[in-house]
Amino acid sequence: MSALTVTATPTAAELETIGGSLAAFNEADVGPAERTPLAVLIRNDAGTVVAGISGYTAWGWLYVQWLWVHESQRGQGAAGRMLAAAEDEARSRGCHASYIDTFNPVALKTYQRAGYVPFGKLDDFPKGRTRTFLQKAL
């Protein structure tokens, strides 16, 4: 019988086995993901990153995993400019759509202003908030 283990400290090799095996299965099932990292950065005059997007493109989609704007840059359209730049790059990579999620009500409004439409939600994720999943055709 196989042994089942639960751990909060998996090794890098164990995580690579899981991720690599799933990627191989998915590629055999639906074709290569062609997953490619994507970042958009805004730097101040000193060269310090004051806003950024981190995500990737895969299977014709842009996934915006993280979008952060320093307090000094908020309210100046930085998020919208970064989203537009990420979407432009995703289109150049052949993507047809984008998705993002948030539990921040201000970010939700920002994404909706940028044309993202909610398609799902999880209540109390985290407690007292709603995590909303949004998508946009590119």
mmCIF file of C-alpha atoms in Angstrom:
data_model
loop_
_atom_site.group_PDB
_atom_site.id
_atom_site.type_symbol
_atom_site.label_atom_id
_atom_site.label_comp_id
_atom_site.label_asym_id
_atom_site.label_seq_id
_atom_site.Cartn_x
_atom_site.Cartn_y
_atom_site.Cartn_z
ATOM 1 C CA MET A 1 0.000 0.000 0.000
ATOM 2 C CA SER A 2 1.217 3.543 -0.780
ATOM 3 C CA ALA A 3 2.047 5.856 2.124
ATOM 4 C CA LEU A 4 0.214 9.185 2.391
ATOM 5 C CA THR A 5 2.104 12.136 3.919
ATOM 6 C CA VAL A 6 0.939 15.658 4.761
ATOM 7 C CA THR A 7 3.671 18.287 5.107
ATOM 8 C CA ALA A 8 4.065 22.040 5.388
ATOM 9 C CA THR A 9 7.686 21.698 4.204
ATOM 10 C CA PRO A 10 7.770 19.909 0.855
ATOM 11 C CA THR A 11 11.168 19.735 -0.809
ATOM 12 C CA ALA A 12 11.883 21.502 -4.079
ATOM 13 C CA ALA A 13 12.255 18.070 -5.695
ATOM 14 C CA GLU A 14 8.826 16.971 -4.449
ATOM 15 C CA LEU A 15 7.192 20.134 -5.782
ATOM 16 C CA GLU A 16 9.002 19.694 -9.100
ATOM 17 C CA THR A 17 7.731 16.104 -9.337
ATOM 18 C CA ILE A 18 4.138 17.244 -8.805
ATOM 19 C CA GLY A 19 4.340 20.260 -11.128
ATOM 20 C CA GLY A 20 6.338 18.521 -13.828
ATOM 21 C CA SER A 21 4.112 15.466 -13.807
ATOM 22 C CA LEU A 22 0.933 17.531 -14.048
ATOM 23 C CA ALA A 23 2.429 19.661 -16.847
ATOM 24 C CA ALA A 24 3.353 16.501 -18.774
ATOM 25 C CA PHE A 25 -0.153 15.094 -18.303
ATOM 26 C CA ASN A 26 -1.790 18.345 -19.432
ATOM 27 C CA GLU A 27 0.486 18.645 -22.451
ATOM 28 C CA ALA A 28 -0.424 15.122 -23.542
ATOM 29 C CA ASP A 29 -4.106 15.913 -22.935
ATOM 30 C CA VAL A 30 -4.517 19.388 -24.504
ATOM 31 C CA GLY A 31 -1.152 20.335 -26.012
ATOM 32 C CA PRO A 32 1.732 22.479 -24.819
ATOM 33 C CA ALA A 33 0.906 25.419 -22.562
ATOM 34 C CA GLU A 34 3.799 27.514 -23.861
ATOM 35 C CA ARG A 35 3.819 29.125 -20.406
ATOM 36 C CA THR A 36 5.900 32.288 -20.530
ATOM 37 C CA PRO A 37 6.446 34.690 -17.611
ATOM 38 C CA LEU A 38 5.304 38.290 -18.004
ATOM 39 C CA ALA A 39 6.102 41.296 -15.828
ATOM 40 C CA VAL A 40 5.295 44.989 -16.153
ATOM 41 C CA LEU A 41 7.238 47.385 -13.929
ATOM 42 C CA ILE A 42 7.002 51.066 -13.072
ATOM 43 C CA ARG A 43 10.140 52.595 -11.572
ATOM 44 C CA ASN A 44 10.645 55.970 -9.923
ATOM 45 C CA ASP A 45 13.489 58.343 -10.817
ATOM 46 C CA ALA A 46 15.837 56.444 -8.487
ATOM 47 C CA GLY A 47 15.104 53.189 -10.322
ATOM 48 C CA THR A 48 13.065 51.672 -7.495
ATOM 49 C CA VAL A 49 10.069 49.567 -8.510
ATOM 50 C CA VAL A 50 6.949 51.422 -7.328
ATOM 51 C CA ALA A 51 4.355 49.310 -9.134
ATOM 52 C CA GLY A 52 4.274 46.055 -10.998
ATOM 53 C CA ILE A 53 2.420 43.150 -12.507
ATOM 54 C CA SER A 54 3.632 39.576 -12.375
ATOM 55 C CA GLY A 55 1.933 36.803 -14.275
ATOM 56 C CA TYR A 56 2.271 34.581 -17.299
ATOM 57 C CA THR A 57 0.731 33.612 -20.593
ATOM 58 C CA ALA A 58 -0.335 30.039 -21.323
ATOM 59 C CA TRP A 59 -2.821 28.301 -23.621
ATOM 60 C CA GLY A 60 -3.768 31.621 -25.195
ATOM 61 C CA TRP A 61 -4.565 33.347 -21.894
ATOM 62 C CA LEU A 62 -2.871 36.032 -19.819
ATOM 63 C CA TYR A 63 -3.028 35.355 -16.080
ATOM 64 C CA VAL A 64 -2.311 38.404 -13.924
ATOM 65 C CA GLN A 65 -1.152 36.732 -10.729
ATOM 66 C CA TRP A 66 -0.024 39.816 -8.815
ATOM 67 C CA LEU A 67 -0.677 43.522 -9.340
ATOM 68 C CA TRP A 68 0.798 45.925 -6.809
ATOM 69 C CA VAL A 69 0.955 49.721 -6.704
ATOM 70 C CA HIS A 70 2.908 51.589 -4.013
ATOM 71 C CA GLU A 71 0.798 54.013 -1.987
ATOM 72 C CA SER A 72 2.632 56.980 -3.546
ATOM 73 C CA GLN A 73 1.461 55.905 -7.005
ATOM 74 C CA ARG A 74 -2.172 55.042 -6.251
ATOM 75 C CA GLY A 75 -4.948 57.073 -7.847
ATOM 76 C CA GLN A 76 -2.780 58.023 -10.837
ATOM 77 C CA GLY A 77 -3.863 55.317 -13.281
ATOM 78 C CA ALA A 78 -0.820 53.073 -12.776
ATOM 79 C CA ALA A 79 -2.868 49.863 -12.557
ATOM 80 C CA GLY A 80 -4.742 50.627 -15.765
ATOM 81 C CA ARG A 81 -1.538 51.499 -17.636
ATOM 82 C CA MET A 82 0.150 48.307 -16.455
ATOM 83 C CA LEU A 83 -2.862 46.164 -17.353
ATOM 84 C CA ALA A 84 -2.961 47.710 -20.841
ATOM 85 C CA ALA A 85 0.763 47.014 -21.318
ATOM 86 C CA ALA A 86 0.387 43.408 -20.114
ATOM 87 C CA GLU A 87 -2.611 42.894 -22.400
ATOM 88 C CA ASP A 88 -0.702 44.337 -25.379
ATOM 89 C CA GLU A 89 2.169 41.937 -24.720
ATOM 90 C CA ALA A 90 -0.267 39.042 -24.307
ATOM 91 C CA ARG A 91 -1.879 39.869 -27.671
ATOM 92 C CA SER A 92 1.571 39.914 -29.283
ATOM 93 C CA ARG A 93 2.029 36.390 -27.856
ATOM 94 C CA GLY A 94 -1.223 35.265 -29.481
ATOM 95 C CA CYS A 95 -3.460 35.426 -26.405
ATOM 96 C CA HIS A 96 -7.200 35.917 -26.821
ATOM 97 C CA ALA A 97 -8.192 36.605 -23.199
ATOM 98 C CA SER A 98 -7.001 37.545 -19.711
ATOM 99 C CA TYR A 99 -8.027 36.694 -16.161
ATOM 100 C CA ILE A 100 -7.325 38.049 -12.693
ATOM 101 C CA ASP A 101 -8.735 37.690 -9.177
ATOM 102 C CA THR A 102 -8.950 39.954 -6.155
ATOM 103 C CA PHE A 103 -10.532 40.276 -2.725
ATOM 104 C CA ASN A 104 -9.883 44.028 -2.569
ATOM 105 C CA PRO A 105 -12.988 46.143 -3.363
ATOM 106 C CA VAL A 106 -10.903 49.031 -4.745
ATOM 107 C CA ALA A 107 -8.958 46.686 -7.055
ATOM 108 C CA LEU A 108 -12.231 45.091 -8.173
ATOM 109 C CA LYS A 109 -13.500 48.481 -9.371
ATOM 110 C CA THR A 110 -10.169 49.172 -11.089
ATOM 111 C CA TYR A 111 -10.309 45.887 -12.998
ATOM 112 C CA GLN A 112 -13.920 46.453 -13.990
ATOM 113 C CA ARG A 113 -13.023 49.945 -15.288
ATOM 114 C CA ALA A 114 -10.334 48.233 -17.385
ATOM 115 C CA GLY A 115 -13.000 46.011 -18.974
ATOM 116 C CA TYR A 116 -12.755 42.903 -16.812
ATOM 117 C CA VAL A 117 -16.032 41.091 -16.119
ATOM 118 C CA PRO A 118 -16.674 38.908 -13.039
ATOM 119 C CA PHE A 119 -17.294 35.225 -13.730
ATOM 120 C CA GLY A 120 -17.100 33.734 -10.246
ATOM 121 C CA LYS A 121 -16.623 34.457 -6.576
ATOM 122 C CA LEU A 122 -15.736 32.851 -3.270
ATOM 123 C CA ASP A 123 -17.356 34.363 -0.193
ATOM 124 C CA ASP A 124 -15.281 34.754 2.982
ATOM 125 C CA PHE A 125 -11.974 34.330 1.127
ATOM 126 C CA PRO A 126 -10.463 35.753 3.312
ATOM 127 C CA LYS A 127 -13.053 35.996 6.078
ATOM 128 C CA GLY A 128 -15.233 39.053 5.614
ATOM 129 C CA ARG A 129 -14.216 39.550 1.960
ATOM 130 C CA THR A 130 -15.266 38.102 -1.364
ATOM 131 C CA ARG A 131 -12.620 36.873 -3.796
ATOM 132 C CA THR A 132 -13.850 37.753 -7.281
ATOM 133 C CA PHE A 133 -12.542 36.164 -10.479
ATOM 134 C CA LEU A 134 -12.646 38.321 -13.597
ATOM 135 C CA GLN A 135 -11.943 37.831 -17.293
ATOM 136 C CA LYS A 136 -11.545 39.998 -20.359
ATOM 137 C CA ALA A 137 -11.452 39.218 -24.057
ATOM 138 C CA LEU A 138 -8.335 40.664 -25.684
#
